[in-house]
Amino acid sequence: MLLAIDTSAGTSVALVDRDRGVIAELGTTDTMRHAEVIGRLIAECLDQGAVAVSDLSGVAAGMGPGPFTGLRVGIAAARVFALGAGKPVVPVVSHDALAHDFYSSGATSELLVVTDARRREVYWSAYAGLDDAGLPVRTDGPGLAKPDSLLLADFPHRHLERLNASAISAGALGMVAELTFAAGRPAANDEPLYLRSPDVTLSPGPKRVS
Amino acid sequence: MSENAPLVLGIETSCDETGVGIVRGTALLSNTIASSMDEHARYGGVVPEVAARAHLEELVPTINAAVAEAGIRLDQLDAIAVTSGPGLAGALMVGVGAAKALAVSLGKPLYAVNHLVGHVGADVLGTGTDGDGQEPLEYPTIALLVSGGHTSLLLVRDLVSDVELLGETIDDAAGEAFDKVARVLGLPYPGGPQIDRAAVGGDPRAIRFPRGLSQPKDMARHRYDFSFSGLKTAVARWVEQRQDAGEPVPLADVAASFREAVVDILLTKAIAACRDHEVPRLLLGGGVVANARLRQVAEERTHAAGIALRVPPFSLCTDNGAMIAALGAQLVMAGRPPSTLDFGADSTLPVTEIQV
Ligand SMILES: [Zn+2]
């Protein structure tokens, strides 16, 4: 059983188990209050599932892509919760949760997942169905692009069925983590998927004042 | 310190230091800091996004190091404390999210505290029977907190219940002024130690740079407030005039005179606050306390004025998690209920809000 946390869009927290499925899932689509809501969502999820921290086998962390400030809150919470619990972190690419949900409903087509990256840009990932472990097969991405560029001739995934998502489910994210673990696959890299360098300008040296 | 004193872990991420400290009551067990300062050096100042990314990477290693040094296990903690503000919003949020998760994971109470009051709280560490024998801080006290992020003058009547902001900078923080003047003088970041080095052998009275908000008209409205942007401009103008005239710039004199202007106005206002409020105690805090000239002038002037001066060890003056843990432990010992889980990061949290 895993606690799953994703703050790549809103804030989503879930308890999942490979056999029992999603035991509890709570969240908000508010993209400005990750730090405010994260603690109570975790506590209430554990309450609702009547699960003790010692019952968990790990913590699934959505690594993005997602807007930095919010994304970090969830990753920090997942890492430090796992540290307190003495359990491992299972990093998951957040878009995989969307693809998992899409294919779980019976769809089989190739898929382009698109989420908001702010500043008039989007994050995208391309998928080609589920593999024999039931895990979404990511064929490209995650990447960062101007929305218009996803329609241009040089974007190879322009014809794929497109899923524009504004929320990511920690329940789905947790199931991806459970299936990854069950199949003995390596987890995603334990690094936040910022896909953008920090906005900084090198100091130009002193300017004249007179 | 008795075995019954609360064991508290404090997390501080308000600026560019990832700080984790562990205290038992007023006894310091560990004070671990990972700084991203080197990453900011090439930009000439703290870049908020760079700082926030570094916090996320440093947090778990820093907690692990603090726990190992203190020789405790996380499940032995009685409470967690975290900085809620003031500071850089994105940086604060990393610590807030982490502290909440740790509190829920361990099933321990969480205390969200004020960073500036934390600087004052640092002073309690090392007092008492297990400390260095120093007498506990008496109240009320005036506190002068000076760093790259803040320049504040506080009247502390009680650490856990009554802190008043007397004044603060209306533009740059004093540490920022050191950084900016260092740039004017062609010196690298961070400016404080660079200016100190450049000032060796310089005459602090060579150039009379302006003392911000010290004119009678300013003193009426901004008696305890500070302003350093005019001073920075004055230094730049003075240097440019020399350069334009083809004359050499006497670096040591400029650095010493600039530093003197900063130190002078800081202590003039701090001592005025002590006198006005009849408080014969002054506490210094913040990273600029590393400045030897500031400490020296503080000693001379407080001695002359009959004011007792307190300066915590330097490792507790710069931003750190131990001071947050210390303030958290004071709140626990005062019987305060923990914070609810709903607080956020408040980049402009007023000092009157000691606990959020
Ligand atoms: Zn500070």
Coordinates of C-alpha atoms and ligand atoms in Angstrom, one line a residue:
Chain A
M1 CA 0.0 0.0 0.0
L2 CA 1.3 3.4 -1.0
L3 CA 0.6 7.0 -0.1
A4 CA 0.6 9.0 -3.3
I5 CA 1.1 12.7 -3.7
D6 CA 0.9 14.9 -6.8
T7 CA 1.1 18.7 -6.9
S8 CA 2.0 19.1 -10.6
A9 CA -1.4 20.7 -11.2
G10 CA -3.7 21.1 -8.1
T11 CA -3.0 19.1 -5.0
S12 CA -4.0 15.4 -5.0
V13 CA -3.3 12.8 -2.3
A14 CA -4.4 9.2 -2.3
L15 CA -3.9 5.8 -0.7
V16 CA -3.6 3.0 -3.2
D17 CA -3.1 -0.7 -3.1
R18 CA -2.4 -3.0 -6.0
D19 CA -5.1 -5.4 -5.0
R20 CA -7.6 -3.1 -3.4
G21 CA -7.2 -0.2 -5.9
V22 CA -7.7 3.4 -4.7
I23 CA -8.6 3.3 -1.1
A24 CA -9.0 7.0 -0.5
E25 CA -8.4 10.0 -2.7
L26 CA -8.7 13.7 -1.7
G27 CA -7.7 16.9 -3.5
T28 CA -8.3 20.3 -4.8
T29 CA -7.8 21.9 -8.2
D30 CA -6.7 25.1 -6.6
T31 CA -3.2 25.8 -8.1
M32 CA -2.2 28.4 -5.6
R33 CA -2.6 26.7 -2.2
H34 CA -0.4 23.6 -2.3
A35 CA 1.5 24.4 0.9
E36 CA -1.7 25.3 2.8
V37 CA -3.7 22.1 1.9
I38 CA -1.0 19.4 1.7
G39 CA -0.8 18.4 5.4
R40 CA -4.5 18.1 6.0
L41 CA -5.1 16.2 2.8
I42 CA -2.5 13.6 3.8
A43 CA -3.8 13.3 7.4
E44 CA -7.5 13.0 6.2
C45 CA -6.5 10.4 3.5
L46 CA -4.9 8.3 6.2
D47 CA -8.0 8.8 8.4
Q48 CA -10.5 8.0 5.7
G49 CA -8.6 4.8 4.7
A50 CA -8.1 3.9 8.4
V51 CA -4.5 3.3 7.5
A52 CA -1.6 3.6 9.9
V53 CA 1.7 5.1 8.6
S54 CA 3.4 1.8 9.5
D55 CA 1.0 -0.1 7.1
L56 CA 2.4 1.8 4.1
S57 CA 5.1 0.2 1.9
G58 CA 6.2 3.5 0.4
V59 CA 5.3 7.0 -0.9
A60 CA 4.6 7.7 -4.6
A61 CA 5.7 11.2 -5.7
G62 CA 4.5 12.9 -8.8
M63 CA 7.7 14.5 -10.2
G64 CA 6.0 16.7 -12.8
P65 CA 6.2 18.2 -15.2
G66 CA 4.4 21.0 -13.5
P67 CA 4.7 24.7 -12.4
F68 CA 7.7 24.7 -10.1
T69 CA 6.5 26.3 -7.0
G70 CA 3.6 24.0 -6.5
L71 CA 5.4 20.9 -7.8
R72 CA 8.1 21.3 -5.2
V73 CA 5.6 21.3 -2.3
G74 CA 4.4 17.8 -3.2
I75 CA 7.8 16.4 -3.8
A76 CA 9.2 17.8 -0.6
A77 CA 6.2 16.4 1.3
A78 CA 6.5 13.0 -0.3
R79 CA 10.2 12.8 0.4
V80 CA 10.0 14.0 4.0
F81 CA 6.9 11.9 4.8
A82 CA 8.8 8.9 3.5
L83 CA 11.8 9.8 5.7
G84 CA 9.6 10.1 8.8
A85 CA 7.9 6.8 8.0
G86 CA 11.2 5.1 7.2
K87 CA 9.8 4.0 3.8
P88 CA 11.1 4.4 0.2
V89 CA 9.9 7.1 -2.3
V90 CA 8.7 5.9 -5.7
P91 CA 9.0 8.7 -8.2
V92 CA 6.5 8.8 -11.0
V93 CA 6.2 11.0 -14.1
S94 CA 2.9 12.8 -13.4
H95 CA 1.7 12.6 -17.0
D96 CA 1.8 8.7 -16.7
A97 CA -1.1 9.0 -14.3
L98 CA -3.2 10.7 -17.0
A99 CA -2.2 8.1 -19.5
H100 CA -3.0 5.3 -17.1
D101 CA -6.5 6.7 -16.5
F102 CA -7.1 7.0 -20.2
Y103 CA -6.1 3.5 -21.1
S104 CA -7.8 2.0 -18.0
S105 CA -11.1 3.0 -19.5
G106 CA -10.5 0.7 -22.4
A107 CA -9.0 3.2 -25.0
T108 CA -6.1 1.8 -27.1
S109 CA -5.2 4.7 -29.4
E110 CA -2.0 6.6 -29.2
L111 CA -2.3 9.6 -26.9
L112 CA -0.8 13.1 -26.4
V113 CA -1.2 14.3 -22.9
V114 CA -1.1 18.1 -22.5
T115 CA -1.0 20.1 -19.3
D116 CA -0.7 23.8 -18.4
A117 CA 2.9 25.1 -18.0
R118 CA 1.8 28.8 -17.4
R119 CA 3.5 31.6 -19.4
R120 CA 1.5 30.6 -22.4
E121 CA 3.3 27.2 -22.7
V122 CA 2.2 23.6 -22.2
Y123 CA 3.9 20.4 -21.0
W124 CA 3.3 17.4 -23.3
S125 CA 4.0 13.6 -23.3
A126 CA 3.2 11.0 -26.0
Y127 CA 1.9 7.5 -25.3
A128 CA 1.3 4.3 -27.2
G129 CA -1.0 2.2 -25.1
L130 CA -0.2 -0.1 -22.2
D131 CA 2.5 -2.7 -21.9
D132 CA 2.1 -6.3 -20.6
A133 CA 2.5 -5.0 -17.0
G134 CA -0.4 -2.6 -17.6
L135 CA 1.9 0.4 -17.5
P136 CA 1.5 3.3 -20.0
V137 CA 4.2 3.3 -22.7
R138 CA 5.6 6.8 -23.0
T139 CA 7.1 7.1 -26.4
D140 CA 8.2 10.8 -26.2
G141 CA 8.4 13.6 -23.7
P142 CA 7.7 15.0 -21.3
G143 CA 8.4 18.2 -23.2
L144 CA 7.7 21.9 -23.0
A145 CA 6.2 23.8 -26.0
K146 CA 4.1 26.7 -27.2
P147 CA 0.5 25.4 -27.7
D148 CA 0.6 26.4 -31.4
S149 CA 3.7 24.4 -32.0
L150 CA 1.9 21.1 -31.2
L151 CA 0.0 21.6 -34.4
L152 CA 2.9 22.3 -36.7
A153 CA 4.1 19.9 -39.3
D154 CA 7.5 19.3 -37.6
F155 CA 5.8 18.1 -34.3
P156 CA 5.7 14.3 -34.7
H157 CA 2.7 13.8 -32.4
R158 CA 0.4 16.4 -33.9
H159 CA -2.1 13.8 -35.2
L160 CA -2.4 11.9 -31.9
E161 CA -5.6 11.9 -29.9
R162 CA -5.1 14.8 -27.4
L163 CA -6.0 14.9 -23.7
N164 CA -5.9 18.3 -22.2
A165 CA -5.9 17.9 -18.5
S166 CA -6.1 20.4 -15.7
A167 CA -6.0 17.9 -12.8
I168 CA -3.8 14.9 -12.0
S169 CA -5.1 12.1 -9.9
A170 CA -2.8 10.8 -7.1
G171 CA -4.9 7.6 -7.2
A172 CA -3.8 6.9 -10.8
L173 CA -0.3 8.0 -10.0
G174 CA -0.2 5.6 -7.1
M175 CA -1.5 2.8 -9.2
V176 CA 1.3 3.4 -11.8
A177 CA 3.8 3.2 -8.9
E178 CA 2.2 -0.1 -7.6
L179 CA 2.3 -1.6 -11.1
T180 CA 5.9 -0.4 -11.7
F181 CA 7.0 -2.0 -8.4
A182 CA 5.0 -5.2 -9.0
A183 CA 6.6 -5.6 -12.5
G184 CA 10.1 -5.1 -11.1
R185 CA 10.6 -2.0 -13.3
P186 CA 12.8 0.9 -12.2
A187 CA 11.0 3.9 -10.9
A188 CA 11.3 7.3 -12.7
N189 CA 14.3 9.5 -11.9
D190 CA 14.1 11.0 -8.5
E191 CA 14.4 14.5 -10.0
P192 CA 11.7 17.2 -10.4
L193 CA 10.8 17.6 -14.0
Y194 CA 11.0 21.4 -14.2
L195 CA 11.9 21.5 -18.0
R196 CA 12.8 25.1 -17.6
S197 CA 15.9 26.8 -16.3
P198 CA 15.4 29.3 -13.4
D199 CA 14.7 32.9 -14.6
V200 CA 18.0 34.6 -13.9
T201 CA 20.1 37.1 -15.7
L202 CA 23.8 37.3 -15.0
S203 CA 24.7 40.4 -13.2
P204 CA 25.7 43.0 -15.8
G205 CA 28.1 44.8 -13.5
P206 CA 27.5 48.1 -11.9
K207 CA 25.5 50.7 -13.7
R208 CA 26.4 54.4 -13.5
V209 CA 24.3 56.5 -11.2
S210 CA 25.5 59.9 -12.4
Chain B
M1 CA 18.2 20.9 31.1
S2 CA 16.0 18.1 32.3
E3 CA 15.2 15.0 30.3
N4 CA 11.6 16.3 30.2
A5 CA 12.4 19.3 28.1
P6 CA 10.8 19.0 24.7
L7 CA 12.9 17.6 21.9
V8 CA 12.1 19.8 18.8
L9 CA 13.3 19.7 15.2
G10 CA 13.2 23.1 13.4
I11 CA 13.2 23.6 9.6
E12 CA 14.2 26.9 8.1
T13 CA 14.0 27.6 4.3
S14 CA 13.1 31.4 4.1
C15 CA 16.1 32.4 2.0
D16 CA 19.2 30.6 0.6
E17 CA 20.1 28.4 3.6
T18 CA 18.4 25.1 4.2
G19 CA 18.6 24.9 8.0
V20 CA 17.7 22.0 10.2
G21 CA 18.3 22.2 13.9
I22 CA 17.4 20.0 16.9
V23 CA 17.1 21.3 20.5
R24 CA 16.1 19.8 23.8
G25 CA 14.5 22.8 25.6
T26 CA 17.3 25.4 25.5
A27 CA 20.1 22.9 24.8
L28 CA 21.4 22.8 21.3
L29 CA 21.9 19.3 19.9
S30 CA 22.5 20.0 16.2
N31 CA 22.5 22.9 13.8
T32 CA 23.0 21.7 10.2
I33 CA 23.0 24.1 7.3
A34 CA 23.3 23.6 3.5
S35 CA 23.7 26.9 1.7
S36 CA 23.1 27.6 -2.0
M37 CA 25.1 30.8 -1.7
D38 CA 27.8 29.6 -4.2
E39 CA 25.1 29.1 -6.8
H40 CA 23.9 32.7 -6.3
A41 CA 27.4 34.2 -6.4
R42 CA 27.5 34.3 -10.2
Y43 CA 24.2 36.3 -10.3
G44 CA 25.3 38.8 -7.7
G45 CA 22.4 38.1 -5.3
V46 CA 20.0 35.5 -4.2
V47 CA 17.9 34.1 -7.1
P48 CA 14.6 32.9 -5.5
E49 CA 14.0 30.0 -7.9
V50 CA 17.6 28.8 -7.6
A51 CA 17.2 28.9 -3.8
A52 CA 13.9 27.0 -3.8
R53 CA 15.3 24.3 -6.1
A54 CA 18.3 23.9 -3.8
H55 CA 16.0 23.6 -0.7
L56 CA 14.2 20.7 -2.3
E57 CA 17.4 18.8 -3.0
E58 CA 19.1 19.6 0.4
L59 CA 16.1 19.0 2.7
V60 CA 16.3 15.3 3.3
P61 CA 20.2 15.1 3.5
T62 CA 20.1 18.1 5.9
I63 CA 17.5 16.5 8.2
N64 CA 19.5 13.2 8.1
A65 CA 22.7 15.0 9.1
A66 CA 21.0 16.9 11.9
V67 CA 19.4 13.8 13.3
A68 CA 22.7 11.9 13.1
E69 CA 24.6 14.7 14.8
A70 CA 22.0 15.1 17.6
G71 CA 22.2 11.3 18.1
I72 CA 18.4 10.9 18.2
R73 CA 15.7 9.2 16.2
L74 CA 12.9 11.1 14.4
D75 CA 10.3 9.2 16.4
Q76 CA 11.7 10.5 19.6
L77 CA 10.8 14.1 18.7
D78 CA 8.2 15.9 20.7
A79 CA 7.4 18.5 18.1
I80 CA 8.4 19.9 14.7
A81 CA 8.8 23.7 14.1
V82 CA 9.0 25.4 10.8
T83 CA 9.4 29.0 9.4
S84 CA 6.1 30.2 8.0
G85 CA 7.5 33.6 7.1
P86 CA 8.7 36.2 6.4
G87 CA 11.0 35.3 3.5
L88 CA 10.9 34.2 -0.2
A89 CA 7.5 32.6 -0.8
G90 CA 8.7 29.7 -3.1
A91 CA 11.5 28.9 -0.7
L92 CA 9.3 29.0 2.4
M93 CA 6.8 26.6 0.7
V94 CA 9.3 23.8 0.5
G95 CA 9.9 23.9 4.2
V96 CA 6.2 24.3 5.0
G97 CA 5.2 21.3 2.8
A98 CA 8.0 19.2 4.2
A99 CA 7.3 20.1 7.9
K100 CA 3.6 19.3 7.6
A101 CA 4.4 15.9 5.9
L102 CA 6.9 15.1 8.7
A103 CA 4.5 16.0 11.4
V104 CA 1.7 13.8 10.0
S105 CA 4.2 11.0 9.2
L106 CA 5.5 11.0 12.8
G107 CA 2.2 11.9 14.4
K108 CA 3.8 14.9 16.2
P109 CA 2.6 18.5 16.8
L110 CA 3.7 21.2 14.4
Y111 CA 4.6 24.8 15.3
A112 CA 4.7 27.3 12.5
V113 CA 6.8 30.3 13.6
N114 CA 8.0 33.7 12.6
H115 CA 11.5 33.8 11.2
L116 CA 12.5 37.2 12.7
V117 CA 11.3 36.1 16.2
G118 CA 13.4 33.0 15.5
H119 CA 16.5 35.2 15.3
V120 CA 15.7 36.4 18.8
G121 CA 14.9 32.9 20.0
A122 CA 18.5 31.8 19.0
D123 CA 19.7 33.6 22.1
V124 CA 18.1 31.1 24.5
L125 CA 20.3 28.3 23.2
G126 CA 23.3 27.9 25.4
T127 CA 21.7 29.4 28.4
G128 CA 20.8 27.6 31.5
T129 CA 22.6 24.8 33.3
D130 CA 23.5 22.7 30.3
G131 CA 24.6 25.7 28.2
D132 CA 27.7 27.8 28.4
G133 CA 26.6 29.2 31.8
Q134 CA 25.3 32.4 30.2
E135 CA 22.4 34.0 32.1
P136 CA 19.1 33.7 30.3
L137 CA 18.1 36.7 28.3
E138 CA 16.1 39.2 30.3
Y139 CA 13.0 40.9 28.9
P140 CA 12.2 43.4 27.7
T141 CA 15.0 43.7 25.2
I142 CA 15.6 45.6 22.0
A143 CA 16.7 43.3 19.1
L144 CA 18.5 44.6 16.0
L145 CA 18.3 42.0 13.2
V146 CA 20.5 42.6 10.2
S147 CA 21.0 40.4 7.2
G148 CA 20.8 40.3 3.4
G149 CA 17.0 39.9 3.7
H150 CA 16.0 42.1 6.6
T151 CA 17.0 45.0 8.7
S152 CA 14.6 45.2 11.7
L153 CA 14.5 46.8 15.1
L154 CA 12.2 45.0 17.5
L155 CA 11.0 45.5 21.0
V156 CA 10.7 42.1 22.6
R157 CA 8.7 42.1 25.8
D158 CA 8.3 38.4 25.8
L159 CA 9.7 35.9 23.3
V160 CA 6.5 33.8 22.9
S161 CA 3.8 36.5 23.4
D162 CA 4.8 40.1 22.9
V163 CA 7.1 41.3 20.1
E164 CA 6.7 44.7 18.5
L165 CA 8.2 46.0 15.3
L166 CA 9.8 49.4 16.0
G167 CA 11.2 49.9 12.6
E168 CA 12.7 48.3 9.5
T169 CA 14.3 49.2 6.2
I170 CA 12.1 51.0 3.8
D171 CA 14.2 49.9 0.8
D172 CA 17.3 47.7 0.8
A173 CA 18.4 45.4 3.7
A174 CA 21.8 46.3 5.1
G175 CA 23.3 43.1 3.8
E176 CA 21.9 44.0 0.3
A177 CA 23.6 47.4 0.6
F178 CA 26.9 45.6 1.2
D179 CA 26.3 43.4 -1.9
K180 CA 25.4 46.4 -4.0
V181 CA 28.4 48.6 -2.9
A182 CA 30.7 45.6 -3.4
R183 CA 29.5 45.5 -7.0
V184 CA 30.2 49.3 -7.4
L185 CA 33.7 48.6 -6.1
G186 CA 34.2 45.7 -8.4
L187 CA 34.2 43.1 -5.6
P188 CA 32.4 39.8 -5.8
Y189 CA 29.3 38.5 -3.9
P190 CA 28.6 38.2 -1.1
G191 CA 29.6 41.8 -0.4
G192 CA 29.9 41.8 3.4
P193 CA 33.2 39.9 3.9
Q194 CA 34.6 41.6 0.7
I195 CA 34.0 45.1 2.0
D196 CA 35.4 44.1 5.4
R197 CA 38.6 42.9 3.7
A198 CA 38.8 45.9 1.5
A199 CA 38.4 48.2 4.5
V200 CA 41.5 47.0 6.2
G201 CA 43.7 50.0 6.8
G202 CA 41.1 52.4 5.5
D203 CA 40.0 55.5 7.3
P204 CA 36.4 55.3 8.3
R205 CA 36.2 59.1 8.6
A206 CA 37.8 59.7 5.2
I207 CA 34.5 60.3 3.4
R208 CA 31.3 61.4 5.1
F209 CA 28.6 59.2 3.4
P210 CA 25.0 60.0 4.3
R211 CA 23.2 58.3 7.2
G212 CA 19.7 57.4 5.8
L213 CA 16.6 58.7 7.7
S214 CA 18.6 60.6 10.3
Q215 CA 17.5 64.2 9.4
P216 CA 15.1 65.8 11.9
K217 CA 12.2 65.6 9.4
D218 CA 12.9 61.9 8.8
M219 CA 13.3 61.2 12.4
A220 CA 9.7 62.4 13.1
R221 CA 8.2 59.8 10.8
H222 CA 10.9 57.1 10.5
R223 CA 12.6 57.3 13.9
Y224 CA 13.5 53.6 13.9
D225 CA 13.3 52.9 10.2
F226 CA 16.4 52.5 7.9
S227 CA 17.2 53.4 4.3
F228 CA 20.3 52.2 2.5
S229 CA 19.5 52.9 -1.2
G230 CA 20.6 56.6 -0.9
L231 CA 23.9 55.5 0.7
K232 CA 24.6 53.0 -2.1
T233 CA 23.9 55.8 -4.7
A234 CA 26.2 58.2 -2.8
V235 CA 29.1 55.7 -2.8
A236 CA 28.6 55.0 -6.5
R237 CA 28.5 58.8 -7.3
W238 CA 31.6 59.4 -5.3
V239 CA 33.5 56.6 -7.0
E240 CA 32.3 57.7 -10.5
Q241 CA 33.4 61.3 -9.9
R242 CA 36.9 60.1 -9.0
Q243 CA 37.0 57.8 -12.0
D244 CA 35.8 60.6 -14.4
A245 CA 38.5 62.9 -13.1
G246 CA 41.0 60.2 -13.8
E247 CA 41.9 60.0 -10.1
P248 CA 42.6 56.7 -8.3
V249 CA 39.8 55.4 -6.1
P250 CA 41.1 54.9 -2.5
L251 CA 39.4 51.5 -2.1
A252 CA 40.2 51.0 1.6
D253 CA 38.9 54.5 2.6
V254 CA 35.7 54.1 0.5
A255 CA 35.0 50.6 1.9
A256 CA 35.8 51.7 5.5
S257 CA 33.7 54.9 5.2
F258 CA 30.8 53.1 3.7
R259 CA 30.9 50.4 6.4
E260 CA 31.1 53.1 9.0
A261 CA 28.0 54.8 7.7
V262 CA 26.0 51.5 7.9
V263 CA 27.3 50.6 11.3
D264 CA 26.7 54.1 12.6
I265 CA 23.1 54.4 11.6
L266 CA 22.3 50.9 12.7
L267 CA 23.6 51.4 16.2
T268 CA 22.5 55.0 16.5
K269 CA 18.9 53.9 16.0
A270 CA 19.2 50.8 18.1
I271 CA 20.6 52.7 21.0
A272 CA 18.0 55.4 20.6
A273 CA 15.4 52.6 20.8
C274 CA 16.9 51.3 24.0
R275 CA 16.9 54.9 25.5
D276 CA 13.4 55.8 24.4
H277 CA 11.9 52.6 25.8
E278 CA 14.2 52.5 28.8
V279 CA 15.3 49.1 27.9
P280 CA 19.0 48.6 28.9
R281 CA 19.5 45.5 26.8
L282 CA 20.3 45.1 23.1
L283 CA 20.4 41.8 21.2
L284 CA 22.1 41.5 17.8
G285 CA 21.1 38.9 15.2
G286 CA 21.3 38.1 11.5
G287 CA 24.2 37.4 9.2
V288 CA 25.6 40.9 9.2
V289 CA 26.6 40.3 12.8
A290 CA 29.6 38.5 11.2
N291 CA 30.9 42.0 10.5
A292 CA 33.6 42.6 13.1
R293 CA 33.3 46.4 12.9
L294 CA 29.6 46.2 13.7
R295 CA 30.3 44.1 16.8
Q296 CA 33.2 46.4 17.8
V297 CA 31.1 49.6 17.6
A298 CA 28.2 47.8 19.2
E299 CA 30.4 47.0 22.2
E300 CA 31.8 50.5 22.5
R301 CA 28.5 52.3 22.3
T302 CA 26.4 49.9 24.4
H303 CA 29.2 50.0 27.1
A304 CA 29.2 53.8 27.0
A305 CA 25.4 53.9 27.3
G306 CA 25.1 51.4 30.1
I307 CA 23.3 48.9 27.8
A308 CA 23.9 45.1 28.1
L309 CA 24.9 43.7 24.7
R310 CA 24.0 40.1 23.6
V311 CA 25.4 38.5 20.5
P312 CA 24.6 34.8 19.9
P313 CA 27.4 32.7 18.4
F314 CA 27.7 33.5 14.7
S315 CA 26.4 30.0 13.6
L316 CA 23.2 30.9 15.4
C317 CA 23.0 34.5 13.9
T318 CA 22.9 33.5 10.3
D319 CA 19.6 31.8 9.1
N320 CA 19.5 28.4 10.7
G321 CA 17.0 25.7 11.8
A322 CA 18.2 25.6 15.4
M323 CA 16.7 29.1 16.1
I324 CA 13.4 27.9 14.7
A325 CA 13.6 24.7 16.9
A326 CA 14.5 26.9 19.9
L327 CA 11.5 29.2 19.4
G328 CA 9.3 26.1 18.9
A329 CA 10.5 24.6 22.1
Q330 CA 9.8 27.9 23.9
L331 CA 6.2 27.7 22.6
V332 CA 5.9 24.1 23.7
M333 CA 7.3 24.9 27.2
A334 CA 4.9 27.9 27.4
G335 CA 2.0 25.4 26.9
R336 CA 0.9 26.9 23.5
P337 CA -1.2 24.6 21.4
P338 CA 0.3 23.5 18.1
S339 CA -0.5 25.3 14.8
T340 CA -3.3 23.8 12.8
L341 CA -2.3 22.1 9.5
D342 CA -3.7 24.9 7.4
F343 CA -1.1 27.6 7.5
G344 CA 0.8 28.7 4.4
A345 CA 4.0 30.4 3.6
D346 CA 3.6 34.1 4.3
S347 CA 6.3 36.2 2.7
T348 CA 5.4 39.3 4.7
L349 CA 4.4 37.7 8.0
P350 CA 4.5 40.6 10.6
V351 CA 6.7 40.1 13.8
T352 CA 3.6 40.4 16.0
E353 CA 2.6 36.9 14.7
I354 CA 5.1 34.9 16.6
Q355 CA 3.3 31.6 15.9
V356 CA 1.0 31.1 13.0
Ligands
ZN1 ZN 17.1 35.8 8.8

